[in-house]
mmCIF file of C-alpha atoms in Angstrom:
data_model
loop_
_atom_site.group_PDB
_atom_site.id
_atom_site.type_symbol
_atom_site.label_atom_id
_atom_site.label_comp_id
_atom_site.label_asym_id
_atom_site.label_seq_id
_atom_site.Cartn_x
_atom_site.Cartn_y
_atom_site.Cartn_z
ATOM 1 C CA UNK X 1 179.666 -58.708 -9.480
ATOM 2 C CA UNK X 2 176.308 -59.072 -7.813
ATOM 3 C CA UNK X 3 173.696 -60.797 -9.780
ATOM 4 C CA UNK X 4 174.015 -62.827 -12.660
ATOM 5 C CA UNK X 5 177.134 -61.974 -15.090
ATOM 6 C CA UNK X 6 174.594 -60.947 -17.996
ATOM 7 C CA UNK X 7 175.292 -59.885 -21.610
ATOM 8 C CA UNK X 8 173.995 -56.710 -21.002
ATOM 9 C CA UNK X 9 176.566 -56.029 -17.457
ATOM 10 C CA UNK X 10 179.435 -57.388 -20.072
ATOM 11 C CA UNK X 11 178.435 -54.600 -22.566
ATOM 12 C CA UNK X 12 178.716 -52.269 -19.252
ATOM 13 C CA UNK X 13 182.149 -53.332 -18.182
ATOM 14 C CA UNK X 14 183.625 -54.004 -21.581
ATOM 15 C CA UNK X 15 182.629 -50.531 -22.958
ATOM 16 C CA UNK X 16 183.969 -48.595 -19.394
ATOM 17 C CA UNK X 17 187.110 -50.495 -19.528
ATOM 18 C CA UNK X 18 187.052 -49.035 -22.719
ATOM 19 C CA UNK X 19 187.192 -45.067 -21.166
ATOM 20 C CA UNK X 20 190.415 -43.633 -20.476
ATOM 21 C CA UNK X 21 188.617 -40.981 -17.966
ATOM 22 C CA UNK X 22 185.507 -41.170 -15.767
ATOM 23 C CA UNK X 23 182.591 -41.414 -17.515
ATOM 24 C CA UNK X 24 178.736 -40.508 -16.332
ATOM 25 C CA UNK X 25 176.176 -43.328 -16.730
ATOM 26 C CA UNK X 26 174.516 -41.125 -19.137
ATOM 27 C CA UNK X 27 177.688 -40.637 -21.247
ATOM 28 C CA UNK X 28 178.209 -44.504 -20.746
ATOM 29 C CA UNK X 29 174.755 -45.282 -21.839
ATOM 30 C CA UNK X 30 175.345 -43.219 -24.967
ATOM 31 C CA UNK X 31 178.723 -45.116 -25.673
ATOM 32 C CA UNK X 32 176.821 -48.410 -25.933
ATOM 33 C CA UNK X 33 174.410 -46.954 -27.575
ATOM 34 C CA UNK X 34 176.608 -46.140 -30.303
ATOM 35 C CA UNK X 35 177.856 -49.598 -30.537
ATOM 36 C CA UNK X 36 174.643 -50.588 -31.411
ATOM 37 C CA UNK X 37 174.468 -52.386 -27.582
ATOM 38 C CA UNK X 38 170.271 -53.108 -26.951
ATOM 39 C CA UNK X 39 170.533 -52.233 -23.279
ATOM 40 C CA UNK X 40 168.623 -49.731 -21.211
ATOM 41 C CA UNK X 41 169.737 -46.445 -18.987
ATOM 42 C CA UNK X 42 168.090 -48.553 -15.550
ATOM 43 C CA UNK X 43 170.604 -51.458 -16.413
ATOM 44 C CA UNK X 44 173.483 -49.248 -16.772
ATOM 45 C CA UNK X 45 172.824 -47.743 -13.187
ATOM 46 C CA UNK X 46 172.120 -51.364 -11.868
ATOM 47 C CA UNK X 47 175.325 -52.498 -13.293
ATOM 48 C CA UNK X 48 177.299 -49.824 -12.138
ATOM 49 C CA UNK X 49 175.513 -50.117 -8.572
ATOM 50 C CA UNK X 50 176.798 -53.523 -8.416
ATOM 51 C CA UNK X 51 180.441 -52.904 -9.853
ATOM 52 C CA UNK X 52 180.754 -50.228 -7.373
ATOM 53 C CA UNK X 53 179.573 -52.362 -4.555
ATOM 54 C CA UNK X 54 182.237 -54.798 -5.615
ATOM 55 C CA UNK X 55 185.003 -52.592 -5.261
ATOM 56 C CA UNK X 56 185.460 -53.084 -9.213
ATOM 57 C CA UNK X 57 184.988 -49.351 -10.168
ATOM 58 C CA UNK X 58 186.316 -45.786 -8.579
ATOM 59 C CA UNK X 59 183.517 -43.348 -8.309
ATOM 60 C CA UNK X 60 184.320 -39.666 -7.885
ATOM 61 C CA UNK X 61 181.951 -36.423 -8.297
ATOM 62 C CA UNK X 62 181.701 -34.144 -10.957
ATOM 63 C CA UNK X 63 180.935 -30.122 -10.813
ATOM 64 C CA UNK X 64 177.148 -30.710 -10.004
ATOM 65 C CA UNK X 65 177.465 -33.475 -7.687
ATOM 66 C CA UNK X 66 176.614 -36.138 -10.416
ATOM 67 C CA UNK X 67 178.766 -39.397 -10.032
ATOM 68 C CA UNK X 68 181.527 -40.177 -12.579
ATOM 69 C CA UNK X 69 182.946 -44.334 -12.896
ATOM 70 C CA UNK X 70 186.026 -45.839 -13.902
ATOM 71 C CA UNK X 71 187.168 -48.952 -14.058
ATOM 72 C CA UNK X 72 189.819 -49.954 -11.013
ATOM 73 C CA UNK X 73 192.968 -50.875 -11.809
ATOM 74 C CA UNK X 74 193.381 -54.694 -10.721
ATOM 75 C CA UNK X 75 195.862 -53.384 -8.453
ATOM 76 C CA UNK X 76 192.957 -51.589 -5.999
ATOM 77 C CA UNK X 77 191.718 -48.322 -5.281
ATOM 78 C CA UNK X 78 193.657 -44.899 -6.421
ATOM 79 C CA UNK X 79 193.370 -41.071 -6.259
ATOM 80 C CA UNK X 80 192.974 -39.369 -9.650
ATOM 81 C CA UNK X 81 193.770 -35.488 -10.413
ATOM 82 C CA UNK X 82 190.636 -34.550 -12.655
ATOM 83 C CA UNK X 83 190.717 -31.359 -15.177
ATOM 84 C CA UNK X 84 187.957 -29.063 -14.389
ATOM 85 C CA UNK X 85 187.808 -28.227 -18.437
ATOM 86 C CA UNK X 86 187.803 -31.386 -20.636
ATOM 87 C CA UNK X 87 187.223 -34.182 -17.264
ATOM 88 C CA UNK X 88 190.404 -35.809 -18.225
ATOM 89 C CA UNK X 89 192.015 -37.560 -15.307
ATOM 90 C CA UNK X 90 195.368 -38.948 -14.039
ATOM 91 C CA UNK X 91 196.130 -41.393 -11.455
ATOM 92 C CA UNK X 92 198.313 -39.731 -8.492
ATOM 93 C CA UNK X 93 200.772 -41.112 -5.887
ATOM 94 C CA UNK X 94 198.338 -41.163 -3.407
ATOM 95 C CA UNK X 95 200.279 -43.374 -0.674
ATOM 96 C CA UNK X 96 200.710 -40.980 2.133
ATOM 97 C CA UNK X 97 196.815 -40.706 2.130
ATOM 98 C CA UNK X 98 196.252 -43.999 2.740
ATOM 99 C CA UNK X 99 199.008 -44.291 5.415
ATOM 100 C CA UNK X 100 197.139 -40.996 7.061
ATOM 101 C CA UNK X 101 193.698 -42.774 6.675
ATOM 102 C CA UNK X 102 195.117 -45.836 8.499
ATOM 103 C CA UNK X 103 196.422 -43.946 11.336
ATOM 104 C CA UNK X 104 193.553 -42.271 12.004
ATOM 105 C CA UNK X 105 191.605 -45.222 12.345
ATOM 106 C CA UNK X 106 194.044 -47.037 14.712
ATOM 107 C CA UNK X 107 194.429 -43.304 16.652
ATOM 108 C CA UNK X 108 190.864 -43.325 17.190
ATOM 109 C CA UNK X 109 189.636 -46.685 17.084
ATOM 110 C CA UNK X 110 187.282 -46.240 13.965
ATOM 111 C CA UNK X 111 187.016 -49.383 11.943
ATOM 112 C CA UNK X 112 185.882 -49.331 7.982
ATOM 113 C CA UNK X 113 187.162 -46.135 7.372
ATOM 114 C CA UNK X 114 186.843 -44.491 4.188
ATOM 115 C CA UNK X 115 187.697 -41.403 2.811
ATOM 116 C CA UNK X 116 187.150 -38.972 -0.646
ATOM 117 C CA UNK X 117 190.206 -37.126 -1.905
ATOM 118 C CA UNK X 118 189.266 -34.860 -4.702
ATOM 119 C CA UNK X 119 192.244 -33.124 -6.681
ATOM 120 C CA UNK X 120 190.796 -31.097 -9.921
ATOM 121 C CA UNK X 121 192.781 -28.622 -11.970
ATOM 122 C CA UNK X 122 193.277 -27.676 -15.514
ATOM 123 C CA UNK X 123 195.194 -29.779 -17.835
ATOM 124 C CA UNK X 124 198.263 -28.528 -20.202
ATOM 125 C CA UNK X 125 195.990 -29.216 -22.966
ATOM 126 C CA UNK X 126 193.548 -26.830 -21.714
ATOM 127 C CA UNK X 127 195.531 -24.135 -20.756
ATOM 128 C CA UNK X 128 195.239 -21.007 -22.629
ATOM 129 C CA UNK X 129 198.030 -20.875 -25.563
ATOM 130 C CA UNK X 130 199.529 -18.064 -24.108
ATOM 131 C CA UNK X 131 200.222 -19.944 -20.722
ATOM 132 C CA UNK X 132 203.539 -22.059 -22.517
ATOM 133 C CA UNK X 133 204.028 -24.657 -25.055
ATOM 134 C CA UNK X 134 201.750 -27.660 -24.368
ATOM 135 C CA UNK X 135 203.213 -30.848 -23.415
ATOM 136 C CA UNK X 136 203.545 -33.375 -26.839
ATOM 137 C CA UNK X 137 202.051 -36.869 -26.498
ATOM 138 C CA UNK X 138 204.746 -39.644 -26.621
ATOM 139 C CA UNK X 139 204.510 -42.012 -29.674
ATOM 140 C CA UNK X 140 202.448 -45.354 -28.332
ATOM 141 C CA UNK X 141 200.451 -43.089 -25.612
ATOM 142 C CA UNK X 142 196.989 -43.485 -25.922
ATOM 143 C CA UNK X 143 194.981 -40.709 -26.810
ATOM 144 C CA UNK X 144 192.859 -39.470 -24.428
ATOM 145 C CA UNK X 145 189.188 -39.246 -24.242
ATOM 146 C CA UNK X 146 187.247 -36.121 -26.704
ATOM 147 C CA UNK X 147 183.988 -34.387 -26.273
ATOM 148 C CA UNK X 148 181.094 -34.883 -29.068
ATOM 149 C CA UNK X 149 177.711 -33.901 -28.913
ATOM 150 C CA UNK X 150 175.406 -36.973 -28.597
ATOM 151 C CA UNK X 151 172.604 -37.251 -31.290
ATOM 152 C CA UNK X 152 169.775 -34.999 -29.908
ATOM 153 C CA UNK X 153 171.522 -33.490 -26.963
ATOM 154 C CA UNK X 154 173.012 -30.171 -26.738
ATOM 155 C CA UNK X 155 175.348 -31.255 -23.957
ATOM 156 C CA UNK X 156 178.968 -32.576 -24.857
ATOM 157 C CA UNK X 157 179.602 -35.618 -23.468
ATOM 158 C CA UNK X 158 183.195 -37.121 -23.788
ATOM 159 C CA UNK X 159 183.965 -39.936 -26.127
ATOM 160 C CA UNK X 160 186.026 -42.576 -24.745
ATOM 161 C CA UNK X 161 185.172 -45.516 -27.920
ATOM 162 C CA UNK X 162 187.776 -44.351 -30.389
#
C-alpha cells in the first residue's frame, strides 16, 4: 500500500475486510470508531486513497455520487449487483465484460482501458411481502450487513462489525 504500513491503515483494512458490502468512509470511520480504534476521518480517506491506488479495494458509487469501498477479492477486480434499498451487494459473472473491454481496446488501439459497470436492483429481502416468499439463508452463510443509526446521526449507516 503506499506509505508506511501503519497501525492506524491496519485498523482500516482489518475493519473493511471485515464488511460484507461496500461501505462509505464515513460508515467505515464509524465502524472503527466503535471498536474503540483512535484514528481520524482524514486517515481513513488517506488509507483508502492508497488501497484504491493499489488495486487492493473495488470502489463503486452510491445514489448521490458518494464513493462506496470493498475489499478485492485476492483473485482481482469484479462486478457487483448492488440493492438500491439496504446497499447489499453480490459479486456477478462479469467475464463477458472484460472480454468486451479487451476487444475494444485492441479494435481501437486504446491502451489502459478501464471501464464502470453499475448493476443495482432490489434484493429478495427487500421486496415487498406480497411480491413471494423470500429466499431463506443457508445454515453457515454469513449474515449480511444491517443498518443502525450511528450515535448522534440521524442517518442509517450499515453495520458490517457483527
Amino acid at each position: 500500500m503506499g506509505g508506511r504500513m501503519t497501525r492506524q491503515r491496519r485498523s482500516v483494512t482489518g475493519t473493511l475486510a471485515g464488511c460484507q458490502d461496500f461501505v462509505s468512509a464515513r460508515e467505515l470511520y464509524d465502524l472503527l470508531l466503535k471498536s474503540d480504534q483512535t484514528i481520524g476521518l482524514t486517515t481513513v480517506y488517506r488509507a483508502l486513497r492508497d488501497l484504491e491506488t493499489d488495486g487492493r479495494v473495488d470502489v463503486v458509487r452510491d445514489e448521490t455520487n458518494g464513493r462506496l469501498y470493498r475489499l478485492r477479492p485476492a483473485d482481482g477486480h469484479r462486478h457487483y449487483l448492488m440493492c438500491r434499498a439496504c446497499g447489499s451487494s453480490r459479486p456477478v459473472d462479469s467475464d463477458i465484460v472484460e472480454e468486451w473491454a479487451g476487444r475494444i481496446a485492441a479494435d481501437t488501439g486504446f491502451a489502459a482501458v478501464e471501464h464502470i459497470v453499475e448493476l443495482t436492483g432490489v434484493c429478495a429481502d427487500c421486496l415487498p411481502r406480497t411480491a413471494g416468499p423470500r429466499p431463506h439463508r443457508d445454515e453457515g452463510e454469513e449474515p449480511r450487513c444491517h443498518w443502525d443509526l450511528a450515535p448522534g446521526s440521524p442517518n442509517p449507516v450499515r453495520d458490517c462489525a457483527s
